[in-house]
XYZ file of C-alpha atoms in Angstrom:
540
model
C -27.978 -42.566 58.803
C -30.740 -41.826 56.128
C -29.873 -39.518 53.191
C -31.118 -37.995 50.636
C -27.472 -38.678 48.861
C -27.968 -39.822 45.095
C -27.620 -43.783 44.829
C -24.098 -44.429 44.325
C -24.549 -48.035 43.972
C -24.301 -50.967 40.322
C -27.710 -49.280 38.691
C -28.852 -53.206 37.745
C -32.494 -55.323 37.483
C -33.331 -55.424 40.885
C -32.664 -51.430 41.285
C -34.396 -50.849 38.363
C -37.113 -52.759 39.126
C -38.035 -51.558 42.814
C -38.096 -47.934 40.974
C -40.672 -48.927 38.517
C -42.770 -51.212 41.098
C -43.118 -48.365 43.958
C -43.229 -45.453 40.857
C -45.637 -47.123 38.360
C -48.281 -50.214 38.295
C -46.987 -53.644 37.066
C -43.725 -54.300 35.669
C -42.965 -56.368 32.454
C -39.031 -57.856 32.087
C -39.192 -55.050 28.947
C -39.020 -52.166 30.860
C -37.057 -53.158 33.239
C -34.522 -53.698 30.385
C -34.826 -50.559 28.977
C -34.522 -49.037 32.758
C -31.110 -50.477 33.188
C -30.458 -49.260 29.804
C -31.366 -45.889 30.400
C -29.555 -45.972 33.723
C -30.831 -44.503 36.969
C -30.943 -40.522 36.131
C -32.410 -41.410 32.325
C -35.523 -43.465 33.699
C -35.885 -41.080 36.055
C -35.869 -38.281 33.701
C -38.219 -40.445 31.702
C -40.678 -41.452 34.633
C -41.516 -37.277 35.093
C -41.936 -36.919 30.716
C -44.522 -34.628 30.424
C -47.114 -36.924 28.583
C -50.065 -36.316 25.736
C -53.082 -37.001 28.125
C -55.397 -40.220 27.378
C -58.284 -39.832 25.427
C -61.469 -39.928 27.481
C -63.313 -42.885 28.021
C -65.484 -44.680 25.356
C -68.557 -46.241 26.110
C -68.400 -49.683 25.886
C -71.750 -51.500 26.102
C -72.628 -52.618 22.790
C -75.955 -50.352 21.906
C -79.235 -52.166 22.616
C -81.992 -53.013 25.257
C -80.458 -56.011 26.692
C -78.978 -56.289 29.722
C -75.509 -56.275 28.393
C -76.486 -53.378 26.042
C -77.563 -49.971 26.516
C -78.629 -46.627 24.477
C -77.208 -43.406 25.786
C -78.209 -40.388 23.478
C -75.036 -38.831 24.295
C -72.808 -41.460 22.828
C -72.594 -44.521 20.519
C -70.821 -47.764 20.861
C -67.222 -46.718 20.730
C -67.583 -42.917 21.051
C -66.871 -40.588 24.779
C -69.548 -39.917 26.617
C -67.783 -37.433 28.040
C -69.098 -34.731 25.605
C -72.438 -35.381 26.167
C -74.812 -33.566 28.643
C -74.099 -35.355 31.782
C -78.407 -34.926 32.327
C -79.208 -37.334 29.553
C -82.886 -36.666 28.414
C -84.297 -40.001 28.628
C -88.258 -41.087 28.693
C -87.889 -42.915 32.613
C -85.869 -42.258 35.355
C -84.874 -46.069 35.386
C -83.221 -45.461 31.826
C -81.511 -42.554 33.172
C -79.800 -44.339 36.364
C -79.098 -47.339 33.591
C -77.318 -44.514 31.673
C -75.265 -43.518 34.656
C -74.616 -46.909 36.138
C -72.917 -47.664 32.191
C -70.891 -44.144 32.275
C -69.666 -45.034 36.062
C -68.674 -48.304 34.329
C -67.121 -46.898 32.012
C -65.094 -44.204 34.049
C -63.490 -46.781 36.004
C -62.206 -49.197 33.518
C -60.965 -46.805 31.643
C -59.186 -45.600 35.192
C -57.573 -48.739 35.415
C -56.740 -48.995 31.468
C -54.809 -45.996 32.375
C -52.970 -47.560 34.898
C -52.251 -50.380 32.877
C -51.082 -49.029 30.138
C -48.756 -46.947 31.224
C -44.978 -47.342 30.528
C -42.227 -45.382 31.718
C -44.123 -42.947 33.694
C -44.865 -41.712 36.846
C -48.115 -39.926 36.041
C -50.772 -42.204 37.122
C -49.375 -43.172 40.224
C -49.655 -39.716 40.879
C -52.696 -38.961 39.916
C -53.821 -41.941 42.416
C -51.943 -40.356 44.948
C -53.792 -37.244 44.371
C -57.044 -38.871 44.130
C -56.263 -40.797 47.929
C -55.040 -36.798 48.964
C -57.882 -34.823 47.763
C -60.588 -37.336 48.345
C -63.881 -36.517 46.724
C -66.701 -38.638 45.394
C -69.671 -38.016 43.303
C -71.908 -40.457 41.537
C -72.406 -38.217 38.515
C -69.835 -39.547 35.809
C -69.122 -36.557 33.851
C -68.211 -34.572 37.546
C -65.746 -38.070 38.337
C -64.451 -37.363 35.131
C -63.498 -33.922 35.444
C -62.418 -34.311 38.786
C -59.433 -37.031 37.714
C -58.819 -34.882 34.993
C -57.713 -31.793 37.063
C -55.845 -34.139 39.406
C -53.820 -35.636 36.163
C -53.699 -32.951 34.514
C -51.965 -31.538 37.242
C -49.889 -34.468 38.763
C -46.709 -33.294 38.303
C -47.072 -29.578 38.442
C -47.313 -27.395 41.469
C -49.171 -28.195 44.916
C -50.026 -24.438 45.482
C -52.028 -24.353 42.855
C -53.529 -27.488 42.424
C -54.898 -26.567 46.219
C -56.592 -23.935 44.404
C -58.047 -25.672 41.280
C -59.830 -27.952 44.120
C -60.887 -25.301 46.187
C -63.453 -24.235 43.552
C -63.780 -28.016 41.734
C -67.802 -28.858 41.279
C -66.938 -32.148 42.503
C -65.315 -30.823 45.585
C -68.074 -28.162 46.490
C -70.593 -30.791 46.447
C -68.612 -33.448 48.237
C -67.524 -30.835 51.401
C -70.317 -28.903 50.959
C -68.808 -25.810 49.801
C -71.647 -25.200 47.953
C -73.798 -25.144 50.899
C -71.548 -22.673 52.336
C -73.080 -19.095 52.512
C -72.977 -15.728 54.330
C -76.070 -16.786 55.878
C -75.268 -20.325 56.499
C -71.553 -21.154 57.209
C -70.182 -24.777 56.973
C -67.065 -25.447 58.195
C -66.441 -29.074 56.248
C -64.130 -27.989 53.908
C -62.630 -25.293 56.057
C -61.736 -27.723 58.060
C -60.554 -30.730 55.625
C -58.270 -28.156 53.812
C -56.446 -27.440 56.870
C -56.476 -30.740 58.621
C -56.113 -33.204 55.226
C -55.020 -30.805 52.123
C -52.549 -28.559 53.239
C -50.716 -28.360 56.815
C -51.995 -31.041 59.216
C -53.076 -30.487 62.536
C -50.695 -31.300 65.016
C -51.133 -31.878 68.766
C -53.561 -30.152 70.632
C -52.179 -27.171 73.145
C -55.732 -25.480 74.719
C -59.320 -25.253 73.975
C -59.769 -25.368 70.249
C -55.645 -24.633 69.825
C -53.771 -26.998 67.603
C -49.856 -26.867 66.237
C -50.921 -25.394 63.010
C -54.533 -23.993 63.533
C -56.948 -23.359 65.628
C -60.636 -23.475 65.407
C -61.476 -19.961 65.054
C -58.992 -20.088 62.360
C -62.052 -23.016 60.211
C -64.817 -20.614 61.405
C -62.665 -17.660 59.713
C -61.693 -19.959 56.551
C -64.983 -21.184 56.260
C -66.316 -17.081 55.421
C -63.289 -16.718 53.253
C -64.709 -19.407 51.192
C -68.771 -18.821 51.042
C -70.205 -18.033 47.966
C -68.904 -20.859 45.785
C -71.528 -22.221 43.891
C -72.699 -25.699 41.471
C -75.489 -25.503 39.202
C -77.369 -28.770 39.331
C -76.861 -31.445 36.601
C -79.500 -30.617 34.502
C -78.350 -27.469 33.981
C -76.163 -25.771 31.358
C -72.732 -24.850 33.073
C -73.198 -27.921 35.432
C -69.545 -29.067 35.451
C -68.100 -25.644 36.318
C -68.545 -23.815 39.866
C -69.331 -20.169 39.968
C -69.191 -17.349 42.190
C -72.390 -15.298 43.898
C -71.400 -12.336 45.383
C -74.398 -11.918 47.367
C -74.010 -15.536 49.672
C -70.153 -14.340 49.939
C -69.361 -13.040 53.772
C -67.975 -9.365 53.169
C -65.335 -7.637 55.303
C -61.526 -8.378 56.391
C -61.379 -12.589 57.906
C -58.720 -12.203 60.838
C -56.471 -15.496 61.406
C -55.039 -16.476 64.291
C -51.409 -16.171 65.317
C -50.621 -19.628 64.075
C -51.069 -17.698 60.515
C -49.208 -14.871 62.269
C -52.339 -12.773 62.671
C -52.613 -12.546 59.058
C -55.780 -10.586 57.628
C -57.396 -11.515 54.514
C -59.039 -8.652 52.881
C -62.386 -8.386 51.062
C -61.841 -9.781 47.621
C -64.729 -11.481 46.007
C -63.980 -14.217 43.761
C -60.108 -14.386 44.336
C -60.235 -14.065 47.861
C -59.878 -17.994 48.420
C -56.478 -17.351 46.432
C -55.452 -15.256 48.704
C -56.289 -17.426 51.785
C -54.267 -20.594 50.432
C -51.347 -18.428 49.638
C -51.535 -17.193 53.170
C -51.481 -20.725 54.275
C -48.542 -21.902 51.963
C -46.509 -19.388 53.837
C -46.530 -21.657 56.816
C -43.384 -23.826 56.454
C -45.633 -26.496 57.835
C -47.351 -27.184 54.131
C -44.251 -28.407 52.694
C -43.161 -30.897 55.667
C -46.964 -32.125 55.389
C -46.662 -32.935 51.803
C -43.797 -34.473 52.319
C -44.618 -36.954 55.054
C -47.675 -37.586 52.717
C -45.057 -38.378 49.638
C -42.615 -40.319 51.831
C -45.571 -42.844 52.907
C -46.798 -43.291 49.533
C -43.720 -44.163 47.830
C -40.907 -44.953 50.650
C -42.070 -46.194 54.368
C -44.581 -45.714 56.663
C -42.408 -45.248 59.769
C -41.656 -41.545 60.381
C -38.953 -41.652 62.928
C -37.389 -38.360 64.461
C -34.339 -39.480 62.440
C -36.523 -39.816 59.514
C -37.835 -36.219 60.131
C -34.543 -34.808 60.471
C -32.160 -36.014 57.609
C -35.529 -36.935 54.795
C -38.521 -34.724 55.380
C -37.191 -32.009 56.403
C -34.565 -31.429 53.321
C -37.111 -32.368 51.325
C -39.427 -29.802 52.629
C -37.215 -27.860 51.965
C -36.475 -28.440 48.108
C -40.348 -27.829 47.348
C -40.497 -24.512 49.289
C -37.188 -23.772 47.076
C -39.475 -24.345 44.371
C -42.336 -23.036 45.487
C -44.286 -25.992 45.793
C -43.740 -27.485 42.347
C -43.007 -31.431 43.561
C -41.213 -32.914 40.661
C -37.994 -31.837 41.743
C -38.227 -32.889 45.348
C -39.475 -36.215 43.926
C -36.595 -36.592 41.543
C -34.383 -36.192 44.719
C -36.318 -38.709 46.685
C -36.662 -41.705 44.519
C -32.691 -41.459 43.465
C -31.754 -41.326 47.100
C -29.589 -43.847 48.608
C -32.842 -43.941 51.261
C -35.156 -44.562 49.083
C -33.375 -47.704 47.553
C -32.266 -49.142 51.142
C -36.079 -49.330 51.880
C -37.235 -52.173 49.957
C -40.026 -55.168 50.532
C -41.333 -53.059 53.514
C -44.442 -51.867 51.686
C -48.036 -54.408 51.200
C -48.993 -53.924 47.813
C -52.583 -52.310 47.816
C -55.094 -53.841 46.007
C -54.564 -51.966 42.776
C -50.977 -52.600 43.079
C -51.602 -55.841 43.608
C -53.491 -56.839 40.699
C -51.987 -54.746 38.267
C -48.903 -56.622 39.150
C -50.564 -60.174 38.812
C -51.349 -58.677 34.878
C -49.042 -56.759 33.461
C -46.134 -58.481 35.081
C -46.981 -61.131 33.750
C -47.909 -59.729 30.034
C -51.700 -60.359 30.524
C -53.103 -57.166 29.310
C -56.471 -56.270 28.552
C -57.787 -58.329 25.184
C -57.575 -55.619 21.838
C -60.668 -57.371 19.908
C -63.040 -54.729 20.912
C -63.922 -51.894 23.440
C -66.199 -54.033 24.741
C -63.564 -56.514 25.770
C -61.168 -54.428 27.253
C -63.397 -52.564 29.163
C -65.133 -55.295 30.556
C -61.369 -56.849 31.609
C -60.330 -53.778 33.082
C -63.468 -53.331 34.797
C -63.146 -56.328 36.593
C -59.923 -55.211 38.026
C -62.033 -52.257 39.272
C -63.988 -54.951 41.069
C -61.378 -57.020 42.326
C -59.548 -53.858 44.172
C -63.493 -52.678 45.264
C -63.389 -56.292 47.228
C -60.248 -55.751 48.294
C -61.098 -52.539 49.892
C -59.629 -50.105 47.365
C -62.636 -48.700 45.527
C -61.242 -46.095 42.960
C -62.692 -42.979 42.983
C -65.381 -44.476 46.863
C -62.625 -43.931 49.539
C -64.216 -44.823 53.003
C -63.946 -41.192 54.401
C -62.470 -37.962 53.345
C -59.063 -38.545 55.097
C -58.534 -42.004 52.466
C -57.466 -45.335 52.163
C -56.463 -46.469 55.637
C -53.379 -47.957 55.150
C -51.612 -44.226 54.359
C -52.527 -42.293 57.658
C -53.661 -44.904 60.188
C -51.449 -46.164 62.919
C -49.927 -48.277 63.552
C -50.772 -51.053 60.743
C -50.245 -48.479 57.622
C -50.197 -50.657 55.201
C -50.968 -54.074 56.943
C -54.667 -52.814 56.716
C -54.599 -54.307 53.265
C -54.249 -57.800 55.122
C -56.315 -59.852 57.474
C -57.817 -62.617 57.974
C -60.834 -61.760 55.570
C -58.828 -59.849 52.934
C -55.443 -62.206 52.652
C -57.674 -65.058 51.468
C -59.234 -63.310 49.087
C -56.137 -61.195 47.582
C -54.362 -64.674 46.777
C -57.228 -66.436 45.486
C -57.659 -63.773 42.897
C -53.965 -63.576 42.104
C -54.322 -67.190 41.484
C -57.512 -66.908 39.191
C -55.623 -63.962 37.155
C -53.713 -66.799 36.329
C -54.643 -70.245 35.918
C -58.342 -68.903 34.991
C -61.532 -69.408 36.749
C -64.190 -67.364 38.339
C -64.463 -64.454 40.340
C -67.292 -64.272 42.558
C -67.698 -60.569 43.886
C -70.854 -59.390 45.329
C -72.685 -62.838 44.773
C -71.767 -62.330 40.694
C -69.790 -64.485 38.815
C -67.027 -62.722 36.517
C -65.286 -65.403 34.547
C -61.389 -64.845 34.188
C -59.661 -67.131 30.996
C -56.285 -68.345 31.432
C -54.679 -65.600 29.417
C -51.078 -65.004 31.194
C -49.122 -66.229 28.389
C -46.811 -68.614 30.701
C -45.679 -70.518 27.574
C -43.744 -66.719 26.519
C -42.863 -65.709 30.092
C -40.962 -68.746 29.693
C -39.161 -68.335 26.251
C -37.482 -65.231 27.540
C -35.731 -67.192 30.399
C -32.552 -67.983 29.196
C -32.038 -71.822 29.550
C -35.327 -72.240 31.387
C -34.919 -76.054 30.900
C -32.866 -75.631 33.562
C -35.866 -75.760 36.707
C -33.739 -74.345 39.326
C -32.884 -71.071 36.376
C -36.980 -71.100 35.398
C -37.592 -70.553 39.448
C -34.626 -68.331 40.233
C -35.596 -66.056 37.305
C -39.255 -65.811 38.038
C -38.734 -65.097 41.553
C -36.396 -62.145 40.285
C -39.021 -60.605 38.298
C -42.151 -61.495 40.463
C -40.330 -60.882 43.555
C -37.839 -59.141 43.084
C -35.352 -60.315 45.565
C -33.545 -64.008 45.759
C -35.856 -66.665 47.867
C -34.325 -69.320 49.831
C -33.691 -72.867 48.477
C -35.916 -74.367 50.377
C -38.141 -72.852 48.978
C -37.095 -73.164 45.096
C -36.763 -77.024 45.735
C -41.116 -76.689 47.115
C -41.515 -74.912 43.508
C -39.888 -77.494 41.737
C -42.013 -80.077 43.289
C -44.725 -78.016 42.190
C -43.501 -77.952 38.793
C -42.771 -81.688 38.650
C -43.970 -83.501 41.718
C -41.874 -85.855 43.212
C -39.738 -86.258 39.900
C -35.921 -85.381 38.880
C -34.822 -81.977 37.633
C -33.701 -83.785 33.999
C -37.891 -84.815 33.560
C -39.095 -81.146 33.487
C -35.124 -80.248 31.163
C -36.885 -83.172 28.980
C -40.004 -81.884 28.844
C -39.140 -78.706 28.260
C -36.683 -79.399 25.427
C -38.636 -81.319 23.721
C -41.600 -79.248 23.399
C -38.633 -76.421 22.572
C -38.063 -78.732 19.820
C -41.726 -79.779 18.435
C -43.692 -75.987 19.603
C -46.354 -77.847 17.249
C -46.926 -81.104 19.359
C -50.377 -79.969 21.062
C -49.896 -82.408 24.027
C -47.056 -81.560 24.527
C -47.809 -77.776 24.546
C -50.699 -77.864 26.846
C -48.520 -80.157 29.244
C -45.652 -77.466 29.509
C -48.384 -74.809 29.785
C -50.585 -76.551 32.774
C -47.004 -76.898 34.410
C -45.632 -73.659 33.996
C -48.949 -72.103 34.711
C -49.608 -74.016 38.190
C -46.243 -73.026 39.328
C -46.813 -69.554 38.417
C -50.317 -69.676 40.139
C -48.254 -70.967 43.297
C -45.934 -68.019 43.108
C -48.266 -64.929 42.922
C -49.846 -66.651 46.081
C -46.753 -66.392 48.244
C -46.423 -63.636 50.832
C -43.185 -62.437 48.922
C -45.199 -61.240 45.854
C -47.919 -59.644 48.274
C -45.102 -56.968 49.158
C -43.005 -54.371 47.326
């Protein structure tokens, strides 16, 4: 029977490594060392660290006219453009949208940097999480900026109030029209979103405009609650903060229905959208919604009644006990006996996916310059785009398909069209060669250092060790030997084990012989190519 029981079992690799996979992006042999290390309750203590936040992102075309270069007023090559107007006073609108187009860049590489980089920690998982939860999209940079900011900022704090923070977010008022909403002209699209997608789901339908948790005169009533909420527009001063008109707010008492228990939210200007969400956090229903939410994102995507009844609702139960802070509900979940018997049941998503065919395998973005490592990460950005992950374009306000749509969850990462794709670029990340996305050509060098993955195999002359380990740390689980003996004829086609111990030993023994070197590395390097292909790296 599922529990939420603390994992009583040898704290080892392949624990330590499903923790970091499903908890963080990518996992290098390192930290999965200093996991086991640390033990189960120390890297969980140091996945929720409290973190200095990243420094915003630089811009990274070089300055110029070209069509690799660019001149923003706001910011020179190397410097944030983030405190910079986001209107940038330029002669031509065509300048301005070149401008833009180079911050937007900018924004997500530096996203994925983020993602990348990260150690230890459970904060940008999170934040994505967030970012899938609260969907929101704007084209202006400096409002995508801001917008990630309050959801990392806030990551690992408390749901109640995040709810709130959003409520009244620029980027959020535009997106669901809240700023549209007035006393005179009522829209119901947020109303509605923050019920039905934010906060307490809407359950089965029991009359005319009656759900479990709501009903519709319930959005029409929400939907008052929340006019007046204004965004100045972009060339304005104050145009990344939201501000409140009195006059377009709807006065009086807003009357809920008895799914809120009747509950009657009194006249009260700017804070009265405070009140509202605390009114709706009283519902019992908010925490078992945030918790289904959690569970999919991190554990399974089958919510049985069992499921319901020994996971969810305990858990519900710990973040009411906290009053909605998550971090100690999550601590509970991802130490659970549950959470460790559900393994290789989860499609990596497209971000997943090619954060694990880099930074598992130590290919990080190049140091030389900004304009480098932007221009790496940002093809990453591209790569997920084409996979159907586009960071901060979801394909409607309810998100990414894969966490809410039944029944294929997360199989909608896969299909004919997609699975193609996903292994040819796993493949490229490796042996090198180009990506063609959108009828461009991004050029990907061989830089997964196969020759060092290797040197920290113990006796990886040994090709039936070399497979066995990489499957470990790519797969995380044993694969069959029927398959290891396919790799090894990969490795060294139709020869005996001894050619590639040889081989191997010999260029072990001469690291300065050039042929020899760039024969180990082609070898290594196709094999590795064959692995990230297989269906057992496409899953976590």
């Amino acid at each position: 029977m599922p529990n939420l029981d603390t994992f009583s079992g040898n704290w080892t690799e392949k624990e330590a490594r499903h923790l970091l996979k499903r908890s963080s992006f990518g996992v290098t042999q390192n930290l999965v060392t200093t996991s086991v290390s640390l033990g189960l309750s120390g890297t969980i203590e140091k996945l929720f660290e409290e973190n200095p936040l990243p420094e915003p992102p630089l811009k990274y075309l070089l300055d110029g006219v070209g069509n690799d270069e660019i001149n923003d007023p706001g910011a020179n090559y190397g410097e944030t453009w983030v405190t910079s107007p986001p209107y940038p006073e330029v002669a031509t609108t065509q300048e301005r949208t070149r401008i833009y187009n180079s911050r937007n860049r900018s924004m997500y590489a530096w996203s994925f940097l983020q993602m990348q980089n990260a150690e230890i920690s459970i904060r940008e998982k999170l934040t994505l999480f967030w970012h899938n939860h609260f969907v929101s999209e704007n084209s202006n940079p400096h409002r995508e900026y801001y917008y990630t900011d309050v959801l990392r900022r806030n990551s690992l704090k408390n749901f109640k109030e995040l709810v709130k923070q959003i409520t009244v977010d620029p980027n959020m008022l535009i997106y669901l029209s809240g700023s549209q909403n007035t006393e005179s002209a009522p829209n119901e699209n947020y109303a509605r979103e923050l019920l039905e997608l934010f906060t307490i789901g809407k359950g089965q339908a029991f009359g005319n405009g009656d759900y479990t948790n709501y009903t519709e005169d319930d959005v029409i009533a929400i939907a008052q609650v929340l006019t007046g909420w204004r965004v100045r527009g972009v060339q304005q001063t104050e145009a990344l903060t939201s501000w409140f008109s009195n006059f377009n707010h709807a006065k009086g008492n807003k009357n809920l229905s008895h799914r809120f228990n009747n509950a009657v939210i009194s006249e009260n200007g700017a804070n009265e959208y405070k009140d509202l969400i605390d009114i709706i956090f009283k519902q019992d229903e908010c925490s078992r919604f945030i918790s289904r939410q959690f569970y999919i994102w991190f554990i399974n995507s089958e919510l049985s009644a069992e499921i319901e009844t020994n996971i969810i609702e305990p858990l519900a139960k710990i973040i009411r006990d906290n009053n909605y802070d998550i971090v100690p509900a999550l601590k509970v979940l991802l130490s659970s006996e549950h959470f460790f018997e559900n393994t290789f049941c989860m499609v990596k998503s497209p971000i997943d996916l090619m954060l694990s065919a880099t930074k598992s395998l130590l290919f990080s973005a190049p140091k030389t310059s900004v304009n480098d490592e932007y221009n790496f990460a940002y093809v990453l950005y591209l790569a997920a785009t084409d996979l159907n992950q586009s960071y901060l374009h979801h394909p409607d306000v309810a998100g990414w398909k894969a966490y809410y749509q039944e029944p294929l969850f997360y199989k909608s990462w896969i299909n004919s069209y997609l699975l193609p794709k996903r292994l040819d670029y796993c493949r490229i990340i490796v042996s090198g060669g180009d990506l063609i996305i959108d009828e461009k050509k991004y050029t990907v060098p061989p830089l997964v250092p196969v020759l060092l993955i290797a040197s920290r195999i113990t006796n990886a002359q040994d090709p039936t060790i070399l497979i066995t380990e990489l499957s470990n740390q790519l797969f995380n689980y044993p694969i069959t030997e029927s398959q290891i003996t396919t790799l090894k004829d990969i490795l060294i086609p139709g020869l005996p084990d001894f050619e590639w111990t040889v081989e191997y030993s010999n260029y072990i023994n001469n690291p300065s012989d050039n042929a020899m070197r760039i024969s180990v590395d082609n070898k290594l390097r196709n094999l590795i190519a064959v692995m990230v292909q297989m269906s057992e790296f496409q899953i976590m």
